[in-house]
Structure formats: C-alpha cells, structure tokens
Amino acid sequence: QTLDITAEICPMTFVRTRLALDRLAPGQKLLVLLRGEEPRRNVPRSARDHGHKVLSDETGPDGVTRLLLERAG
C-alpha cells in the first residue's frame, strides 16, 4: 500500500497515515510519501509512539521522503 501525503501539512500528515495504518492487518507495510521538514520529523516519531516499525526513511533528490512503515501486531 502507498499513501501520498506530499500535499498535506501537520497535523493531517499523521492523521492520514494513522488512518491508513488502521486499515492494514498487523505486519502489513505502508509506503508513505511526504514532503517538508515537520512531517519528516513528526510522522516517523508518531508511528513509533503508536508501536509501528519504521523500516526505512529516505529522502530523494526531489525532496520527497519515502517512509516505509510496518503495522504493529
């Protein structure tokens, strides 16, 4: 599953991410595309705070961060 929140601003970035994670089964992965310094800091931290795993966090030359999350079991 992929969620593109590059046009969203905080706090909606994690709200949208959390809703997408809630629709997944435990162990399923979600690729989140985001842009901006605040979402880059807040979305991975909030995901961890809710028990989810951050598998990778990479920002490309286009400025888009690709965050791979795994839903908590």
The first five atom37 places (N, CA, C, CB, O) and aatype in JSON, in Angstrom:
{
  "aatype": [5, 16, 10, 3, 9, 16, 0, 6, 9, 4, 14, 12, 16, 13, 19, 1, 16, 1, 10, 0, 10, 3, 1, 10, 0, 14, 7, 5, 11, 10, 10, 19, 10, 10, 1, 7, 6, 6, 14, 1, 1, 2, 19, 14, 1, 15, 0, 1, 3, 8, 7, 8, 11, 19, 10, 15, 3, 6, 16, 7, 14, 3, 7, 19, 16, 1, 10, 10, 10, 6, 1, 0, 7],
  "atom_mask": [
    [1, 1, 1, 1, 1],
    [1, 1, 1, 1, 1],
    [1, 1, 1, 1, 1],
    [1, 1, 1, 1, 1],
    [1, 1, 1, 1, 1],
    [1, 1, 1, 1, 1],
    [1, 1, 1, 1, 1],
    [1, 1, 1, 1, 1],
    [1, 1, 1, 1, 1],
    [1, 1, 1, 1, 1],
    [1, 1, 1, 1, 1],
    [1, 1, 1, 1, 1],
    [1, 1, 1, 1, 1],
    [1, 1, 1, 1, 1],
    [1, 1, 1, 1, 1],
    [1, 1, 1, 1, 1],
    [1, 1, 1, 1, 1],
    [1, 1, 1, 1, 1],
    [1, 1, 1, 1, 1],
    [1, 1, 1, 1, 1],
    [1, 1, 1, 1, 1],
    [1, 1, 1, 1, 1],
    [1, 1, 1, 1, 1],
    [1, 1, 1, 1, 1],
    [1, 1, 1, 1, 1],
    [1, 1, 1, 1, 1],
    [1, 1, 1, 0, 1],
    [1, 1, 1, 1, 1],
    [1, 1, 1, 1, 1],
    [1, 1, 1, 1, 1],
    [1, 1, 1, 1, 1],
    [1, 1, 1, 1, 1],
    [1, 1, 1, 1, 1],
    [1, 1, 1, 1, 1],
    [1, 1, 1, 1, 1],
    [1, 1, 1, 0, 1],
    [1, 1, 1, 1, 1],
    [1, 1, 1, 1, 1],
    [1, 1, 1, 1, 1],
    [1, 1, 1, 1, 1],
    [1, 1, 1, 1, 1],
    [1, 1, 1, 1, 1],
    [1, 1, 1, 1, 1],
    [1, 1, 1, 1, 1],
    [1, 1, 1, 1, 1],
    [1, 1, 1, 1, 1],
    [1, 1, 1, 1, 1],
    [1, 1, 1, 1, 1],
    [1, 1, 1, 1, 1],
    [1, 1, 1, 1, 1],
    [1, 1, 1, 0, 1],
    [1, 1, 1, 1, 1],
    [1, 1, 1, 1, 1],
    [1, 1, 1, 1, 1],
    [1, 1, 1, 1, 1],
    [1, 1, 1, 1, 1],
    [1, 1, 1, 1, 1],
    [1, 1, 1, 1, 1],
    [1, 1, 1, 1, 1],
    [1, 1, 1, 0, 1],
    [1, 1, 1, 1, 1],
    [1, 1, 1, 1, 1],
    [1, 1, 1, 0, 1],
    [1, 1, 1, 1, 1],
    [1, 1, 1, 1, 1],
    [1, 1, 1, 1, 1],
    [1, 1, 1, 1, 1],
    [1, 1, 1, 1, 1],
    [1, 1, 1, 1, 1],
    [1, 1, 1, 1, 1],
    [1, 1, 1, 1, 1],
    [1, 1, 1, 1, 1],
    [1, 1, 1, 0, 1]
  ],
  "atom_positions": [
    [[0.84, -1.18, 0.0], [0.0, 0.0, 0.0], [0.89, 1.24, 0.0], [-0.96, 0.0, 1.22], [1.95, 1.26, 0.61]],
    [[0.42, 2.28, -0.7], [1.15, 3.55, -0.76], [0.2, 4.68, -0.39], [1.76, 3.78, -2.16], [-0.95, 4.71, -0.83]],
    [[0.69, 5.6, 0.41], [-0.07, 6.78, 0.8], [0.75, 8.01, 0.44], [-0.42, 6.76, 2.33], [1.87, 8.18, 0.94]],
    [[0.21, 8.87, -0.42], [0.89, 10.09, -0.84], [0.31, 11.27, -0.06], [0.75, 10.32, -2.38], [-0.82, 11.69, -0.31]],
    [[1.1, 11.8, 0.89], [0.65, 12.95, 1.67], [1.58, 14.14, 1.43], [0.59, 12.6, 3.17], [1.75, 14.99, 2.31]],
    [[2.17, 14.2, 0.25], [3.11, 15.28, -0.07], [2.43, 16.66, -0.06], [3.76, 15.03, -1.43], [3.11, 17.67, 0.13]],
    [[1.13, 16.71, -0.27], [0.42, 17.99, -0.29], [-0.2, 18.34, 1.06], [-0.66, 17.97, -1.36], [-0.81, 19.4, 1.21]],
    [[-0.06, 17.45, 2.05], [-0.68, 17.66, 3.37], [0.27, 18.41, 4.3], [-1.09, 16.31, 4.0], [1.49, 18.4, 4.1]],
    [[-0.3, 19.06, 5.31], [0.5, 19.71, 6.34], [0.14, 19.1, 7.69], [0.27, 21.27, 6.34], [-0.94, 18.53, 7.86]],
    [[1.05, 19.24, 8.65], [0.79, 18.73, 10.01], [-0.37, 19.51, 10.6], [2.07, 18.84, 10.91], [-0.47, 20.71, 10.34]],
    [[-1.24, 18.91, 11.38], [-1.2, 17.55, 11.89], [-1.86, 16.51, 10.97], [-1.86, 17.5, 13.23], [-1.9, 15.33, 11.31]],
    [[-2.36, 16.94, 9.83], [-3.07, 16.0, 8.95], [-2.15, 14.91, 8.41], [-3.71, 16.74, 7.79], [-2.63, 13.84, 8.03]],
    [[-0.85, 15.16, 8.36], [0.05, 14.14, 7.82], [-0.03, 12.86, 8.63], [1.49, 14.66, 7.8], [-0.15, 11.78, 8.05]],
    [[0.03, 12.95, 9.96], [-0.05, 11.71, 10.73], [-1.47, 11.2, 10.84], [0.53, 11.9, 12.11], [-1.68, 9.99, 10.92]],
    [[-2.46, 12.08, 10.85], [-3.86, 11.62, 10.88], [-4.13, 10.72, 9.67], [-4.85, 12.83, 10.89], [-4.7, 9.64, 9.81]],
    [[-3.72, 11.17, 8.49], [-3.93, 10.36, 7.28], [-3.12, 9.06, 7.35], [-3.53, 11.16, 6.02], [-3.59, 8.0, 6.94]],
    [[-1.88, 9.16, 7.86], [-1.03, 7.97, 7.99], [-1.64, 6.98, 8.96], [0.38, 8.36, 8.45], [-1.69, 5.78, 8.69]],
    [[-2.12, 7.46, 10.09], [-2.71, 6.57, 11.1], [-3.96, 5.88, 10.55], [-3.07, 7.35, 12.37], [-4.15, 4.68, 10.78]],
    [[-4.8, 6.61, 9.85], [-5.99, 6.0, 9.26], [-5.62, 4.9, 8.27], [-6.85, 7.07, 8.56], [-6.25, 3.84, 8.24]],
    [[-4.59, 5.15, 7.47], [-4.14, 4.14, 6.51], [-3.58, 2.92, 7.23], [-3.08, 4.72, 5.56], [-3.85, 1.79, 6.83]],
    [[-2.79, 3.14, 8.29], [-2.25, 2.01, 9.06], [-3.36, 1.21, 9.72], [-1.26, 2.52, 10.12], [-3.28, -0.02, 9.79]],
    [[-4.39, 1.89, 10.21], [-5.5, 1.21, 10.88], [-6.24, 0.26, 9.94], [-6.48, 2.22, 11.44], [-6.84, -0.71, 10.39]],
    [[-6.19, 0.53, 8.63], [-6.88, -0.33, 7.65], [-6.06, -1.56, 7.28], [-7.19, 0.47, 6.4], [-6.56, -2.47, 6.62]],
    [[-4.79, -1.6, 7.71], [-3.93, -2.72, 7.38], [-3.99, -3.8, 8.46], [-2.49, -2.25, 7.2], [-4.34, -3.53, 9.61]],
    [[-3.65, -5.02, 8.07], [-3.51, -6.1, 9.03], [-2.15, -5.98, 9.7], [-3.68, -7.5, 8.34], [-1.22, -5.44, 9.11]],
    [[-2.01, -6.48, 10.93], [-0.71, -6.45, 11.59], [0.37, -7.09, 10.7], [-0.77, -7.18, 12.94], [0.16, -8.14, 10.11]],
    [[1.52, -6.42, 10.63], [2.62, -6.92, 9.83], [2.63, -6.41, 8.39], [0.0, 0.0, 0.0], [3.65, -6.52, 7.71]],
    [[1.52, -5.84, 7.92], [1.5, -5.3, 6.57], [2.28, -4.0, 6.53], [0.04, -5.07, 6.08], [2.44, -3.32, 7.55]],
    [[2.77, -3.66, 5.34], [3.62, -2.48, 5.18], [2.88, -1.37, 4.44], [4.89, -2.85, 4.42], [2.0, -1.61, 3.62]],
    [[3.27, -0.13, 4.78], [2.7, 1.06, 4.15], [3.86, 1.97, 3.75], [1.71, 1.8, 5.12], [4.7, 2.32, 4.57]],
    [[3.89, 2.34, 2.48], [4.87, 3.3, 1.98], [4.21, 4.68, 2.0], [5.38, 2.92, 0.53], [3.21, 4.91, 1.33]],
    [[4.79, 5.58, 2.78], [4.25, 6.93, 2.91], [5.18, 7.89, 2.18], [4.09, 7.34, 4.42], [6.38, 7.93, 2.43]],
    [[4.61, 8.67, 1.26], [5.36, 9.71, 0.55], [4.99, 11.04, 1.18], [5.05, 9.7, -1.0], [3.82, 11.42, 1.21]],
    [[6.0, 11.75, 1.68], [5.73, 13.03, 2.35], [6.79, 14.04, 1.97], [5.68, 12.85, 3.88], [7.85, 13.7, 1.45]],
    [[6.48, 15.3, 2.25], [7.39, 16.4, 1.89], [7.37, 17.43, 3.02], [6.99, 17.05, 0.51], [6.31, 17.75, 3.56]],
    [[8.54, 17.95, 3.36], [8.63, 19.01, 4.36], [9.32, 18.54, 5.62], [0.0, 0.0, 0.0], [9.28, 17.36, 5.98]],
    [[9.96, 19.49, 6.29], [10.74, 19.18, 7.49], [9.87, 18.69, 8.65], [11.53, 20.4, 7.92], [10.22, 17.73, 9.33]],
    [[8.75, 19.36, 8.87], [7.9, 18.98, 10.0], [7.33, 17.57, 9.85], [6.75, 19.98, 10.15], [7.43, 16.79, 10.79]],
    [[6.75, 17.21, 8.71], [6.29, 15.83, 8.55], [7.43, 14.82, 8.63], [5.56, 15.66, 7.24], [7.23, 13.71, 9.14]],
    [[8.61, 15.18, 8.13], [9.76, 14.26, 8.2], [10.12, 13.92, 9.63], [10.97, 14.87, 7.5], [10.55, 12.81, 9.92]],
    [[9.95, 14.88, 10.53], [10.23, 14.64, 11.95], [9.06, 13.94, 12.63], [10.54, 15.97, 12.67], [9.25, 12.98, 13.38]],
    [[7.84, 14.43, 12.38], [6.69, 14.02, 13.18], [6.08, 12.68, 12.8], [5.64, 15.05, 13.08], [5.68, 11.91, 13.68]],
    [[5.99, 12.38, 11.51], [5.31, 11.14, 11.11], [6.06, 9.9, 11.6], [5.17, 11.09, 9.57], [5.43, 9.01, 12.18]],
    [[7.39, 9.79, 11.41], [8.07, 8.6, 11.93], [8.0, 8.5, 13.46], [9.53, 8.61, 11.49], [7.8, 7.42, 14.01]],
    [[8.15, 9.64, 14.13], [8.08, 9.63, 15.6], [6.7, 9.19, 16.08], [8.41, 11.03, 16.16], [6.59, 8.37, 16.99]],
    [[5.65, 9.74, 15.48], [4.3, 9.37, 15.87], [4.01, 7.9, 15.58], [3.28, 10.25, 15.16], [3.34, 7.23, 16.36]],
    [[4.51, 7.4, 14.45], [4.31, 5.99, 14.12], [4.96, 5.11, 15.18], [4.9, 5.67, 12.72], [4.36, 4.14, 15.65]],
    [[6.19, 5.44, 15.56], [6.88, 4.68, 16.62], [6.12, 4.77, 17.94], [8.34, 5.19, 16.81], [5.99, 3.77, 18.66]],
    [[5.63, 5.96, 18.26], [4.89, 6.15, 19.52], [3.65, 5.27, 19.58], [4.49, 7.62, 19.68], [3.2, 4.89, 20.66]],
    [[3.08, 4.94, 18.41], [1.9, 4.08, 18.34], [2.29, 2.6, 18.18], [1.01, 4.5, 17.18], [1.42, 1.76, 17.98]],
    [[3.58, 2.3, 18.27], [4.04, 0.91, 18.25], [4.39, 0.36, 16.89], [0.0, 0.0, 0.0], [4.77, -0.81, 16.78]],
    [[4.27, 1.17, 15.84], [4.59, 0.7, 14.49], [6.1, 0.76, 14.26], [3.84, 1.54, 13.42], [6.81, 1.49, 14.94]],
    [[6.58, -0.02, 13.29], [8.01, -0.04, 12.97], [8.29, 0.86, 11.78], [8.49, -1.47, 12.69], [7.53, 0.89, 10.81]],
    [[9.39, 1.6, 11.87], [9.88, 2.37, 10.74], [10.98, 1.52, 10.09], [10.41, 3.8, 11.17], [12.06, 1.37, 10.66]],
    [[10.69, 0.98, 8.91], [11.64, 0.09, 8.24], [12.68, 0.85, 7.43], [10.9, -0.87, 7.34], [13.83, 0.43, 7.34]],
    [[12.28, 1.98, 6.84], [13.23, 2.82, 6.12], [12.68, 4.24, 6.04], [13.51, 2.26, 4.7], [11.47, 4.47, 6.12]],
    [[13.61, 5.17, 5.89], [13.27, 6.6, 5.87], [14.31, 7.28, 4.99], [13.23, 7.23, 7.34], [15.41, 7.59, 5.44]],
    [[13.95, 7.52, 3.73], [14.91, 8.07, 2.77], [14.29, 9.26, 2.03], [15.36, 7.0, 1.77], [13.14, 9.21, 1.59]],
    [[15.08, 10.32, 1.9], [14.63, 11.48, 1.15], [15.4, 11.53, -0.17], [14.84, 12.8, 1.96], [16.63, 11.5, -0.19]],
    [[14.65, 11.6, -1.26], [15.25, 11.63, -2.58], [15.63, 13.03, -3.01], [0.0, 0.0, 0.0], [15.31, 14.0, -2.33]],
    [[16.31, 13.14, -4.15], [16.72, 14.45, -4.66], [15.52, 15.34, -5.02], [17.6, 14.27, -5.89], [15.68, 16.56, -5.15]],
    [[14.35, 14.75, -5.18], [13.14, 15.52, -5.48], [12.53, 16.14, -4.22], [12.1, 14.63, -6.16], [11.53, 16.86, -4.3]],
    [[13.13, 15.87, -3.04], [12.62, 16.41, -1.79], [11.52, 15.59, -1.17], [0.0, 0.0, 0.0], [10.99, 15.96, -0.11]],
    [[11.15, 14.47, -1.8], [10.1, 13.61, -1.27], [10.74, 12.54, -0.4], [9.27, 12.97, -2.43], [11.67, 11.85, -0.81]],
    [[10.22, 12.41, 0.82], [10.68, 11.37, 1.74], [9.81, 10.15, 1.54], [10.63, 11.86, 3.22], [8.58, 10.24, 1.49]],
    [[10.46, 9.0, 1.43], [9.77, 7.72, 1.31], [9.97, 6.98, 2.63], [10.31, 6.87, 0.1], [11.07, 6.55, 2.97]],
    [[8.87, 6.85, 3.34], [8.88, 6.28, 4.68], [8.16, 4.93, 4.62], [8.21, 7.25, 5.73], [6.98, 4.88, 4.3]],
    [[8.87, 3.85, 4.92], [8.26, 2.53, 4.9], [7.94, 2.12, 6.33], [9.2, 1.47, 4.21], [8.84, 2.0, 7.16]],
    [[6.66, 1.92, 6.6], [6.18, 1.56, 7.93], [5.61, 0.15, 7.93], [5.13, 2.58, 8.41], [5.08, -0.33, 6.92]],
    [[5.71, -0.51, 9.07], [5.07, -1.82, 9.26], [4.09, -1.69, 10.4], [6.13, -2.95, 9.54], [4.43, -1.22, 11.48]],
    [[2.84, -2.13, 10.14], [1.8, -2.0, 11.17], [2.11, -2.92, 12.34], [0.41, -2.34, 10.59], [2.54, -4.06, 12.17]],
    [[1.89, -2.38, 13.52], [2.14, -3.13, 14.75], [1.18, -4.31, 14.86], [2.0, -2.22, 15.97], [0.06, -4.26, 14.36]],
    [[1.64, -5.35, 15.51], [0.82, -6.55, 15.7], [0.15, -6.47, 16.98], [0.0, 0.0, 0.0], [-0.59, -7.38, 17.35]]
  ]
}
